[in-house]
JSON list of C-alpha atoms in Angstrom, two decimals:
[
{"chain": "M", "resi": 1, "resn": "MET", "atom": "CA", "xyz": [-95.87, 28.08, 77.17]},
{"chain": "M", "resi": 2, "resn": "ALA", "atom": "CA", "xyz": [-92.00, 28.20, 77.54]},
{"chain": "M", "resi": 3, "resn": "GLU", "atom": "CA", "xyz": [-91.44, 31.96, 78.70]},
{"chain": "M", "resi": 4, "resn": "ALA", "atom": "CA", "xyz": [-88.84, 32.28, 76.55]},
{"chain": "M", "resi": 5, "resn": "VAL", "atom": "CA", "xyz": [-90.74, 31.83, 73.44]},
{"chain": "M", "resi": 6, "resn": "GLU", "atom": "CA", "xyz": [-93.05, 34.65, 75.46]},
{"chain": "M", "resi": 7, "resn": "THR", "atom": "CA", "xyz": [-89.88, 36.91, 75.16]},
{"chain": "M", "resi": 8, "resn": "ALA", "atom": "CA", "xyz": [-88.55, 36.08, 72.09]},
{"chain": "M", "resi": 9, "resn": "THR", "atom": "CA", "xyz": [-91.93, 36.10, 70.26]},
{"chain": "M", "resi": 10, "resn": "TYR", "atom": "CA", "xyz": [-92.25, 40.31, 71.75]},
{"chain": "M", "resi": 11, "resn": "TYR", "atom": "CA", "xyz": [-88.44, 41.44, 70.68]},
{"chain": "M", "resi": 12, "resn": "VAL", "atom": "CA", "xyz": [-88.73, 40.72, 67.34]},
{"chain": "M", "resi": 13, "resn": "VAL", "atom": "CA", "xyz": [-92.21, 41.91, 66.94]},
{"chain": "M", "resi": 14, "resn": "ALA", "atom": "CA", "xyz": [-90.69, 44.86, 68.69]},
{"chain": "M", "resi": 15, "resn": "GLU", "atom": "CA", "xyz": [-87.59, 45.32, 67.00]},
{"chain": "M", "resi": 16, "resn": "MET", "atom": "CA", "xyz": [-89.67, 45.02, 63.59]},
{"chain": "M", "resi": 17, "resn": "LEU", "atom": "CA", "xyz": [-92.15, 47.63, 64.03]},
{"chain": "M", "resi": 18, "resn": "THR", "atom": "CA", "xyz": [-89.49, 49.57, 65.32]},
{"chain": "M", "resi": 19, "resn": "ASN", "atom": "CA", "xyz": [-88.15, 49.20, 61.99]},
{"chain": "M", "resi": 20, "resn": "ALA", "atom": "CA", "xyz": [-90.68, 50.10, 60.31]},
{"chain": "M", "resi": 21, "resn": "VAL", "atom": "CA", "xyz": [-91.41, 53.08, 61.44]},
{"chain": "M", "resi": 22, "resn": "LYS", "atom": "CA", "xyz": [-87.29, 54.02, 62.29]},
{"chain": "M", "resi": 23, "resn": "HIS", "atom": "CA", "xyz": [-86.35, 53.08, 58.86]},
{"chain": "M", "resi": 24, "resn": "ALA", "atom": "CA", "xyz": [-89.00, 51.22, 56.23]},
{"chain": "M", "resi": 25, "resn": "GLN", "atom": "CA", "xyz": [-91.34, 54.46, 55.36]},
{"chain": "M", "resi": 26, "resn": "ALA", "atom": "CA", "xyz": [-94.09, 51.93, 56.40]},
{"chain": "M", "resi": 27, "resn": "SER", "atom": "CA", "xyz": [-97.87, 53.32, 56.35]},
{"chain": "M", "resi": 28, "resn": "ARG", "atom": "CA", "xyz": [-99.04, 49.18, 57.06]},
{"chain": "M", "resi": 29, "resn": "VAL", "atom": "CA", "xyz": [-97.06, 46.73, 59.01]},
{"chain": "M", "resi": 30, "resn": "ASP", "atom": "CA", "xyz": [-99.16, 42.98, 59.40]},
{"chain": "M", "resi": 31, "resn": "VAL", "atom": "CA", "xyz": [-98.18, 41.43, 62.04]},
{"chain": "M", "resi": 32, "resn": "ASP", "atom": "CA", "xyz": [-99.57, 37.00, 62.71]},
{"chain": "M", "resi": 33, "resn": "VAL", "atom": "CA", "xyz": [-98.65, 34.54, 65.46]},
{"chain": "M", "resi": 34, "resn": "HIS", "atom": "CA", "xyz": [-99.24, 31.36, 65.12]},
{"chain": "M", "resi": 35, "resn": "ALA", "atom": "CA", "xyz": [-98.79, 27.21, 66.15]},
{"chain": "M", "resi": 36, "resn": "VAL", "atom": "CA", "xyz": [-97.24, 24.97, 63.12]},
{"chain": "M", "resi": 37, "resn": "ASP", "atom": "CA", "xyz": [-96.46, 21.95, 63.81]},
{"chain": "M", "resi": 38, "resn": "GLY", "atom": "CA", "xyz": [-94.36, 21.91, 67.01]},
{"chain": "M", "resi": 39, "resn": "ALA", "atom": "CA", "xyz": [-93.27, 25.70, 66.54]},
{"chain": "M", "resi": 40, "resn": "LEU", "atom": "CA", "xyz": [-95.19, 29.40, 67.21]},
{"chain": "M", "resi": 41, "resn": "ARG", "atom": "CA", "xyz": [-94.21, 30.98, 64.20]},
{"chain": "M", "resi": 42, "resn": "VAL", "atom": "CA", "xyz": [-94.26, 34.71, 63.80]},
{"chain": "M", "resi": 43, "resn": "ARG", "atom": "CA", "xyz": [-94.35, 36.31, 60.40]},
{"chain": "M", "resi": 44, "resn": "VAL", "atom": "CA", "xyz": [-94.26, 40.50, 60.65]},
{"chain": "M", "resi": 45, "resn": "HIS", "atom": "CA", "xyz": [-94.60, 42.18, 57.15]},
{"chain": "M", "resi": 46, "resn": "ASP", "atom": "CA", "xyz": [-94.39, 46.11, 56.44]},
{"chain": "M", "resi": 47, "resn": "ASN", "atom": "CA", "xyz": [-94.80, 47.97, 53.00]},
{"chain": "M", "resi": 48, "resn": "GLY", "atom": "CA", "xyz": [-92.29, 49.92, 52.89]},
{"chain": "M", "resi": 49, "resn": "VAL", "atom": "CA", "xyz": [-88.93, 50.88, 51.31]},
{"chain": "M", "resi": 50, "resn": "GLY", "atom": "CA", "xyz": [-88.07, 47.58, 51.67]},
{"chain": "M", "resi": 51, "resn": "GLY", "atom": "CA", "xyz": [-83.64, 47.41, 52.21]},
{"chain": "M", "resi": 52, "resn": "ALA", "atom": "CA", "xyz": [-83.32, 46.22, 55.17]},
{"chain": "M", "resi": 53, "resn": "ASP", "atom": "CA", "xyz": [-80.00, 44.29, 56.06]},
{"chain": "M", "resi": 54, "resn": "PRO", "atom": "CA", "xyz": [-78.38, 42.99, 59.57]},
{"chain": "M", "resi": 55, "resn": "ALA", "atom": "CA", "xyz": [-75.13, 43.78, 59.11]},
{"chain": "M", "resi": 56, "resn": "GLY", "atom": "CA", "xyz": [-77.23, 47.68, 59.06]},
{"chain": "M", "resi": 57, "resn": "GLY", "atom": "CA", "xyz": [-76.83, 47.57, 62.33]},
{"chain": "M", "resi": 58, "resn": "SER", "atom": "CA", "xyz": [-77.42, 44.44, 65.71]},
{"chain": "M", "resi": 59, "resn": "GLY", "atom": "CA", "xyz": [-80.62, 44.83, 65.63]},
{"chain": "M", "resi": 60, "resn": "LEU", "atom": "CA", "xyz": [-81.53, 41.80, 62.90]},
{"chain": "M", "resi": 61, "resn": "VAL", "atom": "CA", "xyz": [-79.20, 40.85, 64.43]},
{"chain": "M", "resi": 62, "resn": "GLY", "atom": "CA", "xyz": [-79.76, 39.95, 67.43]},
{"chain": "M", "resi": 63, "resn": "LEU", "atom": "CA", "xyz": [-82.79, 38.92, 66.95]},
{"chain": "M", "resi": 64, "resn": "ARG", "atom": "CA", "xyz": [-81.45, 35.95, 65.16]},
{"chain": "M", "resi": 65, "resn": "ASP", "atom": "CA", "xyz": [-79.17, 35.28, 68.01]},
{"chain": "M", "resi": 66, "resn": "ARG", "atom": "CA", "xyz": [-81.95, 35.21, 70.50]},
{"chain": "M", "resi": 67, "resn": "VAL", "atom": "CA", "xyz": [-84.35, 32.92, 68.10]},
{"chain": "M", "resi": 68, "resn": "GLU", "atom": "CA", "xyz": [-81.54, 30.66, 67.20]},
{"chain": "M", "resi": 69, "resn": "ALA", "atom": "CA", "xyz": [-80.75, 29.93, 70.38]},
{"chain": "M", "resi": 70, "resn": "LEU", "atom": "CA", "xyz": [-83.18, 28.73, 70.88]},
{"chain": "M", "resi": 71, "resn": "GLY", "atom": "CA", "xyz": [-83.53, 26.49, 68.45]},
{"chain": "M", "resi": 72, "resn": "GLY", "atom": "CA", "xyz": [-85.38, 28.55, 66.01]},
{"chain": "M", "resi": 73, "resn": "THR", "atom": "CA", "xyz": [-85.07, 29.58, 62.77]},
{"chain": "M", "resi": 74, "resn": "ILE", "atom": "CA", "xyz": [-85.29, 33.66, 61.28]},
{"chain": "M", "resi": 75, "resn": "SER", "atom": "CA", "xyz": [-85.19, 34.37, 57.69]},
{"chain": "M", "resi": 76, "resn": "LEU", "atom": "CA", "xyz": [-85.75, 38.00, 56.09]},
{"chain": "M", "resi": 77, "resn": "ASP", "atom": "CA", "xyz": [-87.08, 39.58, 52.91]},
{"chain": "M", "resi": 78, "resn": "SER", "atom": "CA", "xyz": [-86.03, 42.44, 51.93]},
{"chain": "M", "resi": 79, "resn": "PRO", "atom": "CA", "xyz": [-86.60, 43.77, 48.17]},
{"chain": "M", "resi": 80, "resn": "GLN", "atom": "CA", "xyz": [-85.98, 47.02, 47.06]},
{"chain": "M", "resi": 81, "resn": "SER", "atom": "CA", "xyz": [-89.19, 48.65, 47.24]},
{"chain": "M", "resi": 82, "resn": "LYS", "atom": "CA", "xyz": [-90.92, 46.13, 48.42]},
{"chain": "M", "resi": 83, "resn": "GLY", "atom": "CA", "xyz": [-91.90, 46.69, 52.00]},
{"chain": "M", "resi": 84, "resn": "THR", "atom": "CA", "xyz": [-89.81, 43.41, 54.74]},
{"chain": "M", "resi": 85, "resn": "THR", "atom": "CA", "xyz": [-90.95, 39.95, 55.64]},
{"chain": "M", "resi": 86, "resn": "LEU", "atom": "CA", "xyz": [-89.54, 38.60, 58.83]},
{"chain": "M", "resi": 87, "resn": "ILE", "atom": "CA", "xyz": [-90.50, 35.31, 59.74]},
{"chain": "M", "resi": 88, "resn": "ALA", "atom": "CA", "xyz": [-89.41, 33.62, 63.50]},
{"chain": "M", "resi": 89, "resn": "GLU", "atom": "CA", "xyz": [-89.96, 30.11, 63.92]},
{"chain": "M", "resi": 90, "resn": "LEU", "atom": "CA", "xyz": [-89.71, 28.98, 67.00]},
{"chain": "M", "resi": 91, "resn": "PRO", "atom": "CA", "xyz": [-89.75, 25.55, 69.33]},
{"chain": "M", "resi": 92, "resn": "LEU", "atom": "CA", "xyz": [-93.25, 24.91, 71.78]},
{"chain": "M", "resi": 93, "resn": "VAL", "atom": "CA", "xyz": [-91.31, 21.70, 72.88]},
{"chain": "M", "resi": 94, "resn": "ASP", "atom": "CA", "xyz": [-88.89, 21.27, 74.93]},
{"chain": "M", "resi": 95, "resn": "THR", "atom": "CA", "xyz": [-87.39, 24.79, 74.77]},
{"chain": "M", "resi": 96, "resn": "VAL", "atom": "CA", "xyz": [-87.28, 24.81, 78.60]},
{"chain": "M", "resi": 97, "resn": "GLU", "atom": "CA", "xyz": [-85.12, 21.91, 78.56]},
{"chain": "M", "resi": 98, "resn": "ARG", "atom": "CA", "xyz": [-82.99, 23.18, 75.30]},
{"chain": "M", "resi": 99, "resn": "VAL", "atom": "CA", "xyz": [-82.30, 26.43, 77.68]},
{"chain": "M", "resi": 100, "resn": "GLN", "atom": "CA", "xyz": [-81.85, 25.30, 80.54]},
{"chain": "M", "resi": 101, "resn": "ASP", "atom": "CA", "xyz": [-79.49, 22.48, 79.19]},
{"chain": "M", "resi": 102, "resn": "SER", "atom": "CA", "xyz": [-77.53, 25.48, 77.19]},
{"chain": "M", "resi": 103, "resn": "ALA", "atom": "CA", "xyz": [-77.25, 27.79, 81.04]},
{"chain": "M", "resi": 104, "resn": "GLY", "atom": "CA", "xyz": [-75.73, 25.21, 82.89]},
{"chain": "M", "resi": 105, "resn": "ALA", "atom": "CA", "xyz": [-73.17, 24.02, 79.98]}
]
């Protein structure tokens, strides 16, 4: 696995765990990471208060930027009183070349 994918995965999980502790009042957080159809799928779900909003700070925006820079996608579902689920999908194929090309451009 490309180092850039490993690093992005670490930041996604770390940020979501931090948010669950600092903001969500969650008593449980589930983290699932697995490869599906050439992508690494990272799902983090907490049972907290919900209402996470990327406009409320730089953490979620930074995650989106990091994942999208690798050609990945990120989605956030955080209804009030129903917890928060973030799913990031990072391509496992050609990630290193994509990162090198964008750095050299």
